[in-house]
Coordinates of C-alpha atoms and ligand atoms in Angstrom, one line a residue:
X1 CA -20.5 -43.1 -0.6
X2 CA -17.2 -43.1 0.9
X3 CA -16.9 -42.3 5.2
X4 CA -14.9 -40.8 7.5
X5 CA -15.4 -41.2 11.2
X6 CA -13.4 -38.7 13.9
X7 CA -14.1 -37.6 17.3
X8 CA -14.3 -34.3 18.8
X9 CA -10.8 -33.6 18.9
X10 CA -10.5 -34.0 15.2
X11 CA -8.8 -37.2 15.5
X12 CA -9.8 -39.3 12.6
X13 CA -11.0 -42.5 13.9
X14 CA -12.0 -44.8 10.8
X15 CA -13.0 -44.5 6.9
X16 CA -15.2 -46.5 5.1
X17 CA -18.0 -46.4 2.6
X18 CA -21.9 -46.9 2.7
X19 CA -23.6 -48.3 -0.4
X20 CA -27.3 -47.7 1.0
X21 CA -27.7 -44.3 -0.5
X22 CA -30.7 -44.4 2.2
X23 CA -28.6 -44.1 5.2
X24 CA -27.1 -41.0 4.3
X25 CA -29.1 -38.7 6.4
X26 CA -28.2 -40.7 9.3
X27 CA -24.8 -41.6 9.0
X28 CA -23.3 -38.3 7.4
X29 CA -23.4 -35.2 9.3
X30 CA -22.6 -34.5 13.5
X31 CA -24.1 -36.6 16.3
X32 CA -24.0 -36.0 19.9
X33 CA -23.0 -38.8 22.0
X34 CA -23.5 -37.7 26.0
X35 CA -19.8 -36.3 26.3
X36 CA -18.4 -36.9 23.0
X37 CA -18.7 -35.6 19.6
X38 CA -19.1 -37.9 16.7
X39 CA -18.4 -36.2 12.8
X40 CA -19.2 -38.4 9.9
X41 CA -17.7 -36.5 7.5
X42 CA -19.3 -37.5 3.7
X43 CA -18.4 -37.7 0.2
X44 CA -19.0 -39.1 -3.2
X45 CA -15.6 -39.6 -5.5
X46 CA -13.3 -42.8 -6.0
X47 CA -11.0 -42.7 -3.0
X48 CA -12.1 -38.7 -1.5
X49 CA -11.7 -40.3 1.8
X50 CA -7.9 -40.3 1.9
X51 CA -5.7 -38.2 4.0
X52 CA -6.5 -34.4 2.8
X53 CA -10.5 -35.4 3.3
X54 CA -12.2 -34.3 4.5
X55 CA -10.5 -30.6 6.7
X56 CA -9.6 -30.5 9.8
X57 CA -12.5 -29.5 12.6
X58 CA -11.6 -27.9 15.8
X59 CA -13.0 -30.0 19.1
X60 CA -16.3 -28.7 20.5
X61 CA -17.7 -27.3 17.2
X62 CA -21.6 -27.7 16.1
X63 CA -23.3 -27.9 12.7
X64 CA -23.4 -24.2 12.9
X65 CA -19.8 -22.9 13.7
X66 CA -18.2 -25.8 11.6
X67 CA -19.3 -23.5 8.9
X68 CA -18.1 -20.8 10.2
X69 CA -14.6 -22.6 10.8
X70 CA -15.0 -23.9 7.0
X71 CA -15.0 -20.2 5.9
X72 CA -12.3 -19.4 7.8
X73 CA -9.9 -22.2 6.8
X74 CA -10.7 -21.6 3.3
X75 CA -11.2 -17.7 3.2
X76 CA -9.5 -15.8 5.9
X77 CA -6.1 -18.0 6.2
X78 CA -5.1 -17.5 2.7
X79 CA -5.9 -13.7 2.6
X80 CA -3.7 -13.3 6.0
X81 CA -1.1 -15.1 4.2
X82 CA -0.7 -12.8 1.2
X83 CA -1.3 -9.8 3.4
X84 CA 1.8 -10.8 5.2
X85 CA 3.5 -11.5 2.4
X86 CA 2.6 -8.5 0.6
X87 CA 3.6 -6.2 3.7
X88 CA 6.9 -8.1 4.0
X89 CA 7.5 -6.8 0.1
X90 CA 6.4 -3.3 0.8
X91 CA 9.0 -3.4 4.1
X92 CA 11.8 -4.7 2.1
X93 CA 10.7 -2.2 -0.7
X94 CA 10.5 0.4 2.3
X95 CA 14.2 -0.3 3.5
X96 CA 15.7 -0.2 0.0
X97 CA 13.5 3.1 -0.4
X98 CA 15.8 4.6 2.1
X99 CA 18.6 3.5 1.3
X100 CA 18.5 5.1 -1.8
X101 CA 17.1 8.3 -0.3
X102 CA 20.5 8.2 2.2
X103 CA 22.6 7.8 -0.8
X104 CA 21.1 10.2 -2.9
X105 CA 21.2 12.9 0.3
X106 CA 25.2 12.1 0.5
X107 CA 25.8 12.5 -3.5
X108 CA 24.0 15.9 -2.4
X109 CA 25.7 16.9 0.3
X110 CA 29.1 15.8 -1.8
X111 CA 28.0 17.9 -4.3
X112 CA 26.3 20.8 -2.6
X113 CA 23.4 21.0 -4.1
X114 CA 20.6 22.1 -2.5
X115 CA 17.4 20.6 -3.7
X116 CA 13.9 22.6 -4.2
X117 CA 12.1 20.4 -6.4
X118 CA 11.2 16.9 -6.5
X119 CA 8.9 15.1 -8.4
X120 CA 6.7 12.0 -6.9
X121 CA 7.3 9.9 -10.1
X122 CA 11.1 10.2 -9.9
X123 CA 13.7 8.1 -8.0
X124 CA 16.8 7.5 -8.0
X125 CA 17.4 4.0 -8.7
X126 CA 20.8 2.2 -8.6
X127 CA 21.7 0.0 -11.5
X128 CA 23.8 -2.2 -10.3
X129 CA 27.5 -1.5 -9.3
X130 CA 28.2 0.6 -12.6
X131 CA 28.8 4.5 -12.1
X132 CA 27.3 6.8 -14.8
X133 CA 31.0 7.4 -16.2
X134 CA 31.5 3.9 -16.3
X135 CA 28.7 2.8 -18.2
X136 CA 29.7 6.2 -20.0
X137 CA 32.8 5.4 -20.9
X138 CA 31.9 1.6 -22.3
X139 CA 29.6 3.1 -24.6
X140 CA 32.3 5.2 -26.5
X141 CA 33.3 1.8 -27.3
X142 CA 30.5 0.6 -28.3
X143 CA 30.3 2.4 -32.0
X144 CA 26.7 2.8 -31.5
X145 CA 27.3 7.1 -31.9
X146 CA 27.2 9.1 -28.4
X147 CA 25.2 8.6 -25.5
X148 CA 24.4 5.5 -23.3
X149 CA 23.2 2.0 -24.4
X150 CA 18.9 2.8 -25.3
X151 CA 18.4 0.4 -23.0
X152 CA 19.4 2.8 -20.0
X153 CA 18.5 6.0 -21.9
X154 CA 15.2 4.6 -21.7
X155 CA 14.9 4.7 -17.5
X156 CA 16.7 8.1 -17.4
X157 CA 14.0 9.8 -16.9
X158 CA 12.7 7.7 -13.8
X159 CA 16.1 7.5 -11.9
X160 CA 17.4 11.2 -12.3
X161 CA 16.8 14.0 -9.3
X162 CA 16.0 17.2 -10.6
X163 CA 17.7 19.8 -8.3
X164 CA 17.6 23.4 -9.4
X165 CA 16.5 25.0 -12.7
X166 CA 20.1 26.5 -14.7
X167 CA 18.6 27.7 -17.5
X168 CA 15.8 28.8 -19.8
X169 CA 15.9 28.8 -23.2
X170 CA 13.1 29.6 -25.9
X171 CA 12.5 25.8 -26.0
X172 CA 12.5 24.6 -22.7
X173 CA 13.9 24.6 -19.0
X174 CA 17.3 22.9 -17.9
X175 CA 18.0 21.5 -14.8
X176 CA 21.2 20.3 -12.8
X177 CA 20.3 17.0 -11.7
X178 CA 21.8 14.2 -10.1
X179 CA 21.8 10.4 -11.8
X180 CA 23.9 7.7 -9.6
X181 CA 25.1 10.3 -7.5
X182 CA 26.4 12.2 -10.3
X183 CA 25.3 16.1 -11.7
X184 CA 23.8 16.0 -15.3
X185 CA 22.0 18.4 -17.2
X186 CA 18.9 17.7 -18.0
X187 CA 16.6 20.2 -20.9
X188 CA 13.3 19.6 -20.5
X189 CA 11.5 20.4 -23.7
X190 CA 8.1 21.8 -24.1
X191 CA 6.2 18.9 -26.0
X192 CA 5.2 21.5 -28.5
X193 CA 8.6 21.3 -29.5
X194 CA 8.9 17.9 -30.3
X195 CA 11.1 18.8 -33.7
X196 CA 13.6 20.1 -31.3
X197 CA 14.1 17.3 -28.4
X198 CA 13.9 14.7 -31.6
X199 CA 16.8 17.1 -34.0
X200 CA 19.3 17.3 -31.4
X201 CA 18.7 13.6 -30.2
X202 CA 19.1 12.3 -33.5
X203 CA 22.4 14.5 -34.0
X204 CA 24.1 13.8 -30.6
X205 CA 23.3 9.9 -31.7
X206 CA 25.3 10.2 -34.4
X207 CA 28.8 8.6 -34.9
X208 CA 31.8 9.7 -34.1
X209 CA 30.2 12.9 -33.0
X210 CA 32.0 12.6 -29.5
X211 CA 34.5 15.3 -28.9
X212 CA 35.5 17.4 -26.0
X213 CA 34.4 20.1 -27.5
X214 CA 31.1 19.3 -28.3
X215 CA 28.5 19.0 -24.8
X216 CA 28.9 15.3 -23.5
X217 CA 25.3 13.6 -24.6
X218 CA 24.1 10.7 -22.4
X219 CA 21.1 9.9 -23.6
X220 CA 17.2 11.2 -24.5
X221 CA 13.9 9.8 -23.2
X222 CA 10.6 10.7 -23.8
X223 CA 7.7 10.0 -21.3
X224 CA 4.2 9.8 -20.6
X225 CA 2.3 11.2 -17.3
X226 CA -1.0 11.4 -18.1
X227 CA -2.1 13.3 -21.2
X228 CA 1.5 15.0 -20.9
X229 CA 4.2 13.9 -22.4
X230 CA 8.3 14.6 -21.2
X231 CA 11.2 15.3 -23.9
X232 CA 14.0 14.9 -21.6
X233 CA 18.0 15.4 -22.9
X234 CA 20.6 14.2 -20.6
X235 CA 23.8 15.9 -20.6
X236 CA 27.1 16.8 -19.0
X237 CA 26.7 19.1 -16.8
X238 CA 29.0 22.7 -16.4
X239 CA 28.9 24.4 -13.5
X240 CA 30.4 27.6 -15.1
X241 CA 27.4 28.2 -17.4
X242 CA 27.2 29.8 -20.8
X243 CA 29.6 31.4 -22.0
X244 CA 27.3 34.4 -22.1
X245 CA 27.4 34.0 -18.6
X246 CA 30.7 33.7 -18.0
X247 CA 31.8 36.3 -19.8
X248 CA 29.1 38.6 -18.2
X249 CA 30.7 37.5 -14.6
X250 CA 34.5 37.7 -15.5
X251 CA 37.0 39.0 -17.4
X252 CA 39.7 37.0 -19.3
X253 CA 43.6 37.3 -19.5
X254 CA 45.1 36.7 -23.2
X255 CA 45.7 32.7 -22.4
X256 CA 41.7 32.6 -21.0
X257 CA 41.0 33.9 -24.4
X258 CA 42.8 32.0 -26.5
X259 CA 41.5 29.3 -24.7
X260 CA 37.9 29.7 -25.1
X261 CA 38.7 30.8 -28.5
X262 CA 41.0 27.5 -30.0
X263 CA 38.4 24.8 -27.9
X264 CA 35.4 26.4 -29.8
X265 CA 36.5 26.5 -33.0
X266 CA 37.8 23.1 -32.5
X267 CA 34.1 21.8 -31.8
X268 CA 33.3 23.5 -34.6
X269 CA 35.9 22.2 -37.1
X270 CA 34.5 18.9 -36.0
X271 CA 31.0 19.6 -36.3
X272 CA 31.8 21.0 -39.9
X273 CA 34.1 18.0 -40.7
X274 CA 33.3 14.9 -42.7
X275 CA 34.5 11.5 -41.5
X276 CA 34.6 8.8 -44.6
X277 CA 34.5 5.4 -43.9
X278 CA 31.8 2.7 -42.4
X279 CA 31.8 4.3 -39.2
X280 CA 31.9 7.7 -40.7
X281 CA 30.5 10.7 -39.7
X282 CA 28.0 13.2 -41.9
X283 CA 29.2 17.0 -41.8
X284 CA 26.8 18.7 -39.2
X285 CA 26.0 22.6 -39.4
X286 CA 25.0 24.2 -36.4
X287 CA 22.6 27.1 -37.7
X288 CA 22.3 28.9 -33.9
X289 CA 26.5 29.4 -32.9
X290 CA 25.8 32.2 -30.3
X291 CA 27.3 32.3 -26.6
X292 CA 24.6 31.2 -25.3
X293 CA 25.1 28.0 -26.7
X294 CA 28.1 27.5 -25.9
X295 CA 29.3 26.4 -22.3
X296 CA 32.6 26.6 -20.0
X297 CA 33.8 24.1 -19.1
X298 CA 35.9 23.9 -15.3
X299 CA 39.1 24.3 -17.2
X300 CA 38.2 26.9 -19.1
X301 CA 37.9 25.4 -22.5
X302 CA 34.6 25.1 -24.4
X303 CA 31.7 23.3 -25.8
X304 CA 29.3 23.4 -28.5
X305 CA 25.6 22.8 -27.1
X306 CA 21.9 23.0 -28.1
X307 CA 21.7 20.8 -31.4
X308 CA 17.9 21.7 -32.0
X309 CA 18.7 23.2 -35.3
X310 CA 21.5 21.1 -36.7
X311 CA 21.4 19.9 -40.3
X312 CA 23.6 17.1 -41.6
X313 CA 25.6 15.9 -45.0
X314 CA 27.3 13.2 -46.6
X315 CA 28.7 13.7 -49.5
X316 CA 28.3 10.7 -51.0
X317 CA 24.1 11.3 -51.2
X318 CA 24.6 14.6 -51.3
X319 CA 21.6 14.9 -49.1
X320 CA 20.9 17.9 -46.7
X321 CA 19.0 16.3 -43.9
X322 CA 17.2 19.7 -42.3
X323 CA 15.0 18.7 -39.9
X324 CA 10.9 20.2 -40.6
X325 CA 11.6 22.3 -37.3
X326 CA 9.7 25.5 -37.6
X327 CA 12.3 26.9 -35.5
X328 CA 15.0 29.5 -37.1
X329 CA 18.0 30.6 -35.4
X330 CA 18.1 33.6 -32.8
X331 CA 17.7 36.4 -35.4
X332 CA 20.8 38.7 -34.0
X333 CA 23.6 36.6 -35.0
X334 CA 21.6 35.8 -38.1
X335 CA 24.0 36.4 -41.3
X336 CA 23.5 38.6 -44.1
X337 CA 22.3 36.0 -46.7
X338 CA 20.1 34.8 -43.9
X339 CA 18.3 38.3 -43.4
X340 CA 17.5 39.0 -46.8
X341 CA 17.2 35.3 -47.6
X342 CA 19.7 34.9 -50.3
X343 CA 21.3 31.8 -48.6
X344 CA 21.6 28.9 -51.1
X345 CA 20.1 26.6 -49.0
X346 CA 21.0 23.5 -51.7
X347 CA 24.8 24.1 -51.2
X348 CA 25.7 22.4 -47.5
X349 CA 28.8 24.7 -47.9
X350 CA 26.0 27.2 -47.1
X351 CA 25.6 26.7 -43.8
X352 CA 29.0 26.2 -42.7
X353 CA 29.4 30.3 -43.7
X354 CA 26.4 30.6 -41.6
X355 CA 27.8 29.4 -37.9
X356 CA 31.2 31.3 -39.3
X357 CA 29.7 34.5 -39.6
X358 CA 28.2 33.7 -36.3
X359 CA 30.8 32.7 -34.6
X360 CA 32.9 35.6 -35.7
X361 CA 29.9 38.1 -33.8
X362 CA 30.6 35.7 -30.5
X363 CA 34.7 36.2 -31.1
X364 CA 34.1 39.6 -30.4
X365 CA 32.0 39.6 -27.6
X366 CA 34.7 37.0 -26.1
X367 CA 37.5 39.7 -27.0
X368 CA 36.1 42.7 -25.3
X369 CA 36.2 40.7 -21.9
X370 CA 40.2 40.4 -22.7
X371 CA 42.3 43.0 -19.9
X372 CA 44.5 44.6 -22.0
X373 CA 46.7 47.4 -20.8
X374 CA 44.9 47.3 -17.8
X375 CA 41.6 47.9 -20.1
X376 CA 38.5 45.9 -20.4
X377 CA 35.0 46.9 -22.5
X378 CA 31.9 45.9 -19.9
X379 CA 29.8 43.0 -21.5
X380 CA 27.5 43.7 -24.4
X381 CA 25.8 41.5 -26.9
X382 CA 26.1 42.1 -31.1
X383 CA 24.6 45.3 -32.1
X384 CA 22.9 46.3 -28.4
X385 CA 23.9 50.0 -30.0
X386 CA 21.8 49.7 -32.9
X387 CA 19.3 47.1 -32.2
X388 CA 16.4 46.8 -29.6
X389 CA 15.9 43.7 -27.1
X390 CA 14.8 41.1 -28.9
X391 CA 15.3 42.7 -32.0
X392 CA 12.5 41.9 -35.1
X393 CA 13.9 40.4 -38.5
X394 CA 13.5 43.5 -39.9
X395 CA 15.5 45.7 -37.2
X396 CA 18.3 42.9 -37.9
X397 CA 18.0 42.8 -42.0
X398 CA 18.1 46.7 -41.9
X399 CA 21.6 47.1 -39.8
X400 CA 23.3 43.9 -41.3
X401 CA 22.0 44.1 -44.9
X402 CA 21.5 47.5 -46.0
X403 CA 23.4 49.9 -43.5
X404 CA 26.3 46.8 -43.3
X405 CA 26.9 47.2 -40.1
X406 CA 29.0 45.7 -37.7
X407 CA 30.1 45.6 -34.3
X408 CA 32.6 47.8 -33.8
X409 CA 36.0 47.2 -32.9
X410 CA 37.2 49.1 -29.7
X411 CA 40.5 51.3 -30.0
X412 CA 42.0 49.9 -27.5
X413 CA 42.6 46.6 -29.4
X414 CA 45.1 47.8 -31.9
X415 CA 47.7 48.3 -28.8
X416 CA 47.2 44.6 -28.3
X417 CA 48.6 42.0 -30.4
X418 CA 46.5 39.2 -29.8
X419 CA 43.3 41.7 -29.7
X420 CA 44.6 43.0 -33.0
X421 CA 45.5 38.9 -34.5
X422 CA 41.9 38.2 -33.2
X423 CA 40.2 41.9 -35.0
X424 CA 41.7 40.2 -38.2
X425 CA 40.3 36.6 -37.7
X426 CA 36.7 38.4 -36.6
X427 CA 36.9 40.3 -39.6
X428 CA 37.1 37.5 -41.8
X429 CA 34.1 35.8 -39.9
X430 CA 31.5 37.9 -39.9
X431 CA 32.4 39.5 -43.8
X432 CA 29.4 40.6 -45.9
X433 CA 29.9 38.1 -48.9
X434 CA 30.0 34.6 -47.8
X435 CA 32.6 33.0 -49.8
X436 CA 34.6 35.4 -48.3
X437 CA 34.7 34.1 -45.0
X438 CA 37.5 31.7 -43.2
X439 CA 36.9 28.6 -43.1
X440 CA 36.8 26.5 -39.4
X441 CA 40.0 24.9 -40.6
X442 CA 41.2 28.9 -41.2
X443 CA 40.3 30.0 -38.3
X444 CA 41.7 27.3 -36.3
X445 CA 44.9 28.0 -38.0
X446 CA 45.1 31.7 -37.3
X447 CA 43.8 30.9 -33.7
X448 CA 46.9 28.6 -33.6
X449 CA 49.6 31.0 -35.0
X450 CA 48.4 33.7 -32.6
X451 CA 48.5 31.1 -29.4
X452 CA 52.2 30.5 -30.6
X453 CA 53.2 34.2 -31.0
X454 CA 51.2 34.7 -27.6
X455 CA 53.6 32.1 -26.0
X456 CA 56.9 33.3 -27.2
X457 CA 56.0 36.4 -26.4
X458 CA 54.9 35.6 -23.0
X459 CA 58.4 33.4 -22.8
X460 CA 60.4 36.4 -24.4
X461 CA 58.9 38.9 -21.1
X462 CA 60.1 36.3 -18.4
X463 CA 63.5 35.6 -19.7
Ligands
ADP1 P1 17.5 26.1 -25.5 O1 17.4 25.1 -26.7 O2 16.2 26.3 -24.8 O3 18.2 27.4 -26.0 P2 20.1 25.3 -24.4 O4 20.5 23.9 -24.6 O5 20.7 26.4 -25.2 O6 18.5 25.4 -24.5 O7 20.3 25.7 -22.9 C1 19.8 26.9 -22.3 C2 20.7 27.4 -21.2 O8 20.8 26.4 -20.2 C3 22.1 27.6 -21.7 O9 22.3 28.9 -22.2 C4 22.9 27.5 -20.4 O10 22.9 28.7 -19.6 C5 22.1 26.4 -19.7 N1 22.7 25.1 -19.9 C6 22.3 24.2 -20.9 N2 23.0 23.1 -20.9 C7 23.8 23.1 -19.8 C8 24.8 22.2 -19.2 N3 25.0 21.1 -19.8 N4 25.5 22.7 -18.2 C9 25.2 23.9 -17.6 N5 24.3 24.8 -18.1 C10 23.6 24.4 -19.2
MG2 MG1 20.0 27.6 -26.7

């Protein structure tokens, strides 16, 4: 039995050891000396009365509150340490809190947002020096198709502020938001369509699919909250809107037109267009070309959006990858073949038609916004003269399929010789028989041609 002898001050005074197991009750324990306090402090191991044996005991204690003292040394000082510690973490977490919160109120103010909505579980988080276009921009080079590293995609959803809702489509709500102090767009999908968020994901991943004008894809994550989960799609974000919206808001001089007209179809011809080689990349159909999916961009040039119902190709399998999306297209820019489903769907060819014949419907709604002579027709959709709102299938497959109707083609235009260049083209688009229609390549062509006339003709008036 090994000793240690201190006096009330805690002062150890001498160790030793008893081998009578006898005089234990009276030589381990507290004993009270008129004026001074003796502790015998006990144990039983090899050597347990070295220097950490046995704990310090504060002067004047008794039996009683040396237990007391006991439980706090061993209990209470720890626990105050990790409280401190842990409140110094949630101070430092504090500060950096808002930090963020000052930066993300300046990217605000910069930007002029103003911001209704936020939700608890999202923050803006700074990663590292690296702006969004930076990180952007070293992905292009990174061959891994559009969008950011997965890595980041993965923590969009946590470090973007939603701001304000800018649209609503069938499929979902989008939102201007800001990520590292820059706007992106963010669609929110409803999880019910899955097929959607998980099509145009899968399509704006693909190679070489990067063009400007196609809608600038940064990346896609997908969250749980509970029993909910989030399809986000981060985007560039256009502060002009559709071009349904645009051209609702504003009219267009010939050089805005042919502006809005060459940029689309050269998304298009992109979209359409096979790239060979290891990094290739697979033909793409859009299958919902309509001005609502398409956006303006601040220099009035175009992009292709809303990939939900893309199909690929590559000719080498010969494969059409068409996603199991129950979703169709919007039924009034729906082509003929489509209406009274005669479309080949085993020819890829097929589809390209399809976006062409649609694209010829949004040609004209971009023409009647063109002043000419002082003229302008007011905004209208395709067939708003023969067709409810939201017209049925059947409202659409009776006007395009059996009366052969078509938009008509406003007087006015034949005075004009873009307007009447661009009737021609529109013509071609939106004609009854498929392989009848221009191809992108076409169109861009005649688009071409018609810019160059414009410009001589323009040049010709000021000389
Ligand atoms: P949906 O699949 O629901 O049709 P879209 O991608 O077509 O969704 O977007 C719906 C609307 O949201 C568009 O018509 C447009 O008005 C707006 N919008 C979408 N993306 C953007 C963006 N990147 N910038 C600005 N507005 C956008
Ligand atoms: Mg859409």
């Amino acid at each position: 039995m090994a000793q240690i002898l201190m006096d009330n001050d805690g002062v150890l005074k001498a160790r030793g050891c008893i081998s009578n197991l006898d005089h234990i009750p009276m030589l381990c324990g507290i004993s009270d000396v008129p004026g001074k306090q003796i502790k015998i402090e006990c144990c039983q191991t090899s050597f347990c009365n070295n220097a950490t044996f046995p704990f310090i005991i504060p002067s004047g204690m008794t039996d009683g509150n040396y237990g007391t003292g006991r439980v706090i040394l061993i209990y209470v000082v720890p626990i105050l340490v990790v409280v401190a510690v842990a409140g110094l973490v949630v101070l430092l977490l504090r500060r950096s809190y808002n930090r963020r919160i000052r930066q993300y109120a300046a990217a605000v103010a910069a930007s002029a947002i103003t911001p209704n909505y936020y939700r608890d579980e999202l923050r803006v988080t700074a990663a590292g020096d690296s702006t969004l276009r930076e990180i952007f921009n070293d992905s292009i080079t990174s061959g891994s198709g559009s969008g950011l590293p997965l890595l980041i995609q993965r923590t969009l959803a946590k470090q973007i502020w939603l701001a304000e809702v800018i649209g609503k489509g069938r499929y979902g709500e989008v939102w201007c938001g800001v990520w590292q102090g820059e706007k992106v767009a963010v669609k929110i999908f409803f999880s019910r369509d899955e097929a959607s968020w998980a099509r145009e994901t899968e399509i704006y991943s693909t190679v070489l699919l990067r063009h400007e004008n196609i809608l600038g894809f940064y990346g896609s994550d997908m969250t749980s909250r509970g029993s909910c989960t989030q399809l986000w799609l981060v985007t560039h974000y256009h502060p002009r809107g559709s071009l349904y919206d645009h051209l609702n808001a504003h009219t267009l001089d010939h050089t805005e037109l042919i502006t809005i007209a060459l940029s689309t179809i050269n998304g298009l011809l992109h979209l359409h267009t096979e790239i060979f080689g290891t990094q290739g990349k697979p033909a793409i159909a859009h299958r919902d070309i309509k001005s609502k999916n398409i956006l303006v961009k601040l220099n009035g040039a175009c992009v292709i959006a809303d990939f939900g119902l893309a199909v690929m190709h590559t000719q080498k399998t010969g494969e059409i990858n068409i996603s199991n999306n129950p979703r169709v297209g919007t039924k009034r820019y729906m082509s003929p073949e489509v209406l009274n489903e005669m479309m080949n769907m085993s020819v890829f060819e097929s589809f390209r038609k399809v976006d062409i014949y649609a694209l010829g419907l949004v040609l004209w709604e971009v023409c009647r916004r063109c002043v000419s002579n002082g003229l302008v027709d007011e905004y209208t959709p395709p067939f708003h003269d023969v067709v409810p709102n939201d017209p049925s299938f059947d409202d659409m497959k009776k006007v395009v399929c059996v009366d052969q109707y078509r938009p008509m083609i406003p007087n006015r235009w034949t005075s004009d010789p873009v307007l009447t260049g661009m009737s021609k083209i529109i013509r071609e688009c939106w004609h009854q028989n498929p392989n009848v229609r221009l191809t992108a390549l076409r169109v861009k062509k005649s688009l071409m041609k018609l810019a160059q006339e414009e410009s001589k003709n323009k040049l010709d008036l000021e000389y």
